[in-house]
XYZ file of C-alpha atoms in Angstrom:
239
model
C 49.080 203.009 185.466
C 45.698 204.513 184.191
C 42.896 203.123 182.565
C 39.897 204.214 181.274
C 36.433 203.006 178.901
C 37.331 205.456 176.397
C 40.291 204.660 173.921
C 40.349 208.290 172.714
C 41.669 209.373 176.239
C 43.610 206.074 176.588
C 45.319 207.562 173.606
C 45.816 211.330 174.994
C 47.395 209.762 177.758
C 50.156 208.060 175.611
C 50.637 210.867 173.512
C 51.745 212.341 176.756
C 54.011 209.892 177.612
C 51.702 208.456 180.332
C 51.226 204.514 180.801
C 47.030 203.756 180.265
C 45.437 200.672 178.816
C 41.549 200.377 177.878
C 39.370 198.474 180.140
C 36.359 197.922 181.554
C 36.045 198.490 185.232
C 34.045 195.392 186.030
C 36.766 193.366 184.600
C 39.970 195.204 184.906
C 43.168 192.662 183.395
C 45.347 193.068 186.046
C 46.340 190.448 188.769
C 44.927 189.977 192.044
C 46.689 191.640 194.690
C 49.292 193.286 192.855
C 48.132 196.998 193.810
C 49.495 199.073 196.362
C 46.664 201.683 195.925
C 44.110 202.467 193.670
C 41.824 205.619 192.174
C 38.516 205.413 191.077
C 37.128 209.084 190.268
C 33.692 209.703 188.675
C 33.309 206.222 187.301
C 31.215 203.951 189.940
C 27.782 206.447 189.869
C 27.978 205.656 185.735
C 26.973 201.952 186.671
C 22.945 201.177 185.975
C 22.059 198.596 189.326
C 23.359 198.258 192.698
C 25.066 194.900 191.781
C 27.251 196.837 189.143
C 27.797 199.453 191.520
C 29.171 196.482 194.172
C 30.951 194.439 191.422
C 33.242 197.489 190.564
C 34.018 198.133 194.585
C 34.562 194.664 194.733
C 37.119 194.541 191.475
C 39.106 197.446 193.034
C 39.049 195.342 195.689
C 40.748 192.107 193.943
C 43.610 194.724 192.818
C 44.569 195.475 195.996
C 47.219 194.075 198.058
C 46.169 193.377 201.815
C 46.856 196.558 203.641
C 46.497 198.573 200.477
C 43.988 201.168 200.165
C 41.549 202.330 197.683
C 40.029 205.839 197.303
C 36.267 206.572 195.834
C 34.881 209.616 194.700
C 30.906 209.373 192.950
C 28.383 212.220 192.421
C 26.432 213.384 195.428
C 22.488 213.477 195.136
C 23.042 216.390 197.473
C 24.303 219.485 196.172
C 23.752 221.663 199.276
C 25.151 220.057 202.025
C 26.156 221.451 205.492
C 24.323 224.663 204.192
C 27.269 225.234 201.620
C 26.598 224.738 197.762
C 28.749 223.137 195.662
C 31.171 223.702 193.555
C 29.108 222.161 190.562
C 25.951 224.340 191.747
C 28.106 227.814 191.904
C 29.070 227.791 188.427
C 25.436 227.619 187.309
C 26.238 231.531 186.122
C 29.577 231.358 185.096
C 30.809 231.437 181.095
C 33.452 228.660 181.504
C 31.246 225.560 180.801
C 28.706 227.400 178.590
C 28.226 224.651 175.863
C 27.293 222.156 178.669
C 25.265 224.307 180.329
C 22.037 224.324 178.260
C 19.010 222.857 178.693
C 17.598 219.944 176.554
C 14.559 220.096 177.567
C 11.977 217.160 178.656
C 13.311 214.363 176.502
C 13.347 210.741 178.358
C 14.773 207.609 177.678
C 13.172 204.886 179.031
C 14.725 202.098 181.732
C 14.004 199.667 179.396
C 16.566 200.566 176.911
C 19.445 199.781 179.314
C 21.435 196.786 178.765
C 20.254 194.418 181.615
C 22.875 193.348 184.080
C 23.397 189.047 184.083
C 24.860 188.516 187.457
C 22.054 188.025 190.255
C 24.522 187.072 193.018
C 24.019 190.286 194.817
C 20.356 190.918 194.033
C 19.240 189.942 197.704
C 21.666 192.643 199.203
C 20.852 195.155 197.064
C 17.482 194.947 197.489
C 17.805 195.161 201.345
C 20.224 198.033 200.783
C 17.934 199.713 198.365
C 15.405 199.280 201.304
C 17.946 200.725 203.653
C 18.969 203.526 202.145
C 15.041 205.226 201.942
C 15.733 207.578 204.420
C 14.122 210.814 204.689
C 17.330 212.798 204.605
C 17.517 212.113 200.542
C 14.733 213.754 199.077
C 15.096 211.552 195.507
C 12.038 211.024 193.889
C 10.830 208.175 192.430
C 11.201 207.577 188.871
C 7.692 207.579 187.338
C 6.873 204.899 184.787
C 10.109 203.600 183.750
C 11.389 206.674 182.528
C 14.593 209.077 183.064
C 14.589 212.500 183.862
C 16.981 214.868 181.850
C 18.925 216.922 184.320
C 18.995 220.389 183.739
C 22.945 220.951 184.428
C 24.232 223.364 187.433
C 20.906 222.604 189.321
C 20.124 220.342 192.078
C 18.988 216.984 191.412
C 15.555 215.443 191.673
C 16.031 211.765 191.457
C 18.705 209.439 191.563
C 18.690 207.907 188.471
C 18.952 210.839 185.742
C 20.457 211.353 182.292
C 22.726 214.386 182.290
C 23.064 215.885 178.499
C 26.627 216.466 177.232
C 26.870 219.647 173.783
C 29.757 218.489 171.811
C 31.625 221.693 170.742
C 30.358 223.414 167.381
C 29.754 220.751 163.814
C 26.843 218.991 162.747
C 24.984 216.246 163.473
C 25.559 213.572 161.258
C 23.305 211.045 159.821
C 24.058 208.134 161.639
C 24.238 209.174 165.098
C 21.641 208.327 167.180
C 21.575 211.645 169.498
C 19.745 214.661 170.130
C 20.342 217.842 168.366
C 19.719 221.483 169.431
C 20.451 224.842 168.184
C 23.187 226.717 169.678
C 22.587 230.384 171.040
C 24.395 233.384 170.381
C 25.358 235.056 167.149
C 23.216 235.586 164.262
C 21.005 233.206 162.617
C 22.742 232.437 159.834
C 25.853 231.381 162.556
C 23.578 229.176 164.317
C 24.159 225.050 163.798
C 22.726 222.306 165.300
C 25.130 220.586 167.561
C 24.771 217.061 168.888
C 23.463 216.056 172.191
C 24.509 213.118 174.724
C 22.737 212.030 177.367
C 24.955 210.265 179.927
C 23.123 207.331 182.628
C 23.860 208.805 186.275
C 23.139 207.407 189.620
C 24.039 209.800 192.331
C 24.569 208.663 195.823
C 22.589 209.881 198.606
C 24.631 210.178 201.570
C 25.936 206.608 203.365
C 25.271 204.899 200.284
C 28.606 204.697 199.079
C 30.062 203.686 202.496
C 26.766 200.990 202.736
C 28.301 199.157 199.514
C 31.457 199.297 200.881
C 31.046 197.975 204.231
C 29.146 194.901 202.656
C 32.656 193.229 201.400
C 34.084 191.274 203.989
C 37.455 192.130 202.573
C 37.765 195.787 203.061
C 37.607 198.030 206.227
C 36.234 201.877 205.570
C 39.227 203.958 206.845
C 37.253 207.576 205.557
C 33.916 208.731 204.540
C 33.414 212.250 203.729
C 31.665 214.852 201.383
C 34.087 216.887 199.105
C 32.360 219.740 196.658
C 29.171 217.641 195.623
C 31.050 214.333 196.215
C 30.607 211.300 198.570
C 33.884 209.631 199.149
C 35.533 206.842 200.801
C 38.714 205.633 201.696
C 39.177 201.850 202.243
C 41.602 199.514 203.194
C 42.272 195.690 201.697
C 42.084 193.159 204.843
């Protein structure tokens, strides 16, 4: 059983034939202990402050049966790692992802803007893990007065916190959305259109930092922790 934030991929999935539900992963409508094993892929280094990032470890958690395991896969700040680029940094010169490839330029949005998280339960641990986790093997730089660098895509990354621009394929901007626009390259002028811009909220994880937030529930064991082509990932186990 799938689920995802979006209901236009919920829907892809049932048109083939696949069983998915929307949901929110820091409230997932399933009942406690009723999983034998659960996926969560490129979803956890979306989440804004380290008690979101520990809420949604801790609802996988919840899903799990005891003795069932959960696997974790979130962006890597570091994209060179053992002396081996990634997969992600490799394809800087291929054609494949083209229309995701460009650059938007300097545009920030600030921290501000972010919908501010309620629950303060965990604000002591993640402060001591924030304090942790400064270690001089992650060279992220601090985000300068409140506001969020734009990535420049298929390059390494300079801070932790980073909004990574998404080029819809071809159309116009319309009116009402409230998005960036730039002008595609190639063909003549006349060819050219403006095609919309989305800048998606990233945290990547500097290595142990995944595992750290893990190893904080009392309910889980760490079985794995690895790096896999510009990921950090971990395995755990339901106690």
């Amino acid at each position: 059983v799938g689920c995802d934030r979006s209901k236009n991929l919920v829907d892809i999935c049932g048109e083939k034939h696949f069983q998915a539900f929307v949901c929110d992963a820091l409230s997932v409508p399933i009942r406690s202990g009723s999983c034998d094993a659960c996926i969560s892929i490129a979803v956890i280094h979306h989440f804004s402050t380290a008690e979101r990032r520990l809420a949604t470890v801790r609802e996988l958690a919840r899903l799990l049966r005891p003795g069932g395991t959960a696997l974790i896969y979130v962006w890597a700040m570091e994209q060179e790692y053992k002396n081996q680029k990634s997969k992600y940094l490799k394809e800087k010169n291929g054609s494949k992802n083209k229309d995701k490839e460009m650059n938007t330029g300097t545009a920030q949005r600030p921290l501000s803007d972010q919908e501010p998280d309620n629950s303060s339960q965990d604000s002591a641990w993640s402060d001591q893990l924030l304090n942790d986790l400064k270690d001089e093997s992650c060279s992220a730089k601090p985000v300068a007065d409140f506001r969020l660098p734009v990535h420049t895509n298929r390059t390494s990354f300079h801070s932790q916190d980073l909004l990574v621009p998404w080029h819809l394929k071809g159309g116009t901007k319309k009116k009402e959305e409230n998005v960036d626009a730039v002008l595609v390259p190639g063909g003549s002028k006349e060819s050219q259109e403006l095609s919309p811009v989305f800048h998606r909220y990233y945290h990547v994880f500097c290595e142990g930092e995944l595992e750290a937030v893990c190893r904080s529930l009392d309910c889980v064991r760490v079985q794995k922790s690895y790096y896999d082509q510009g990921n950090w990932c971990v395995i755990l186990e339901k106690l």
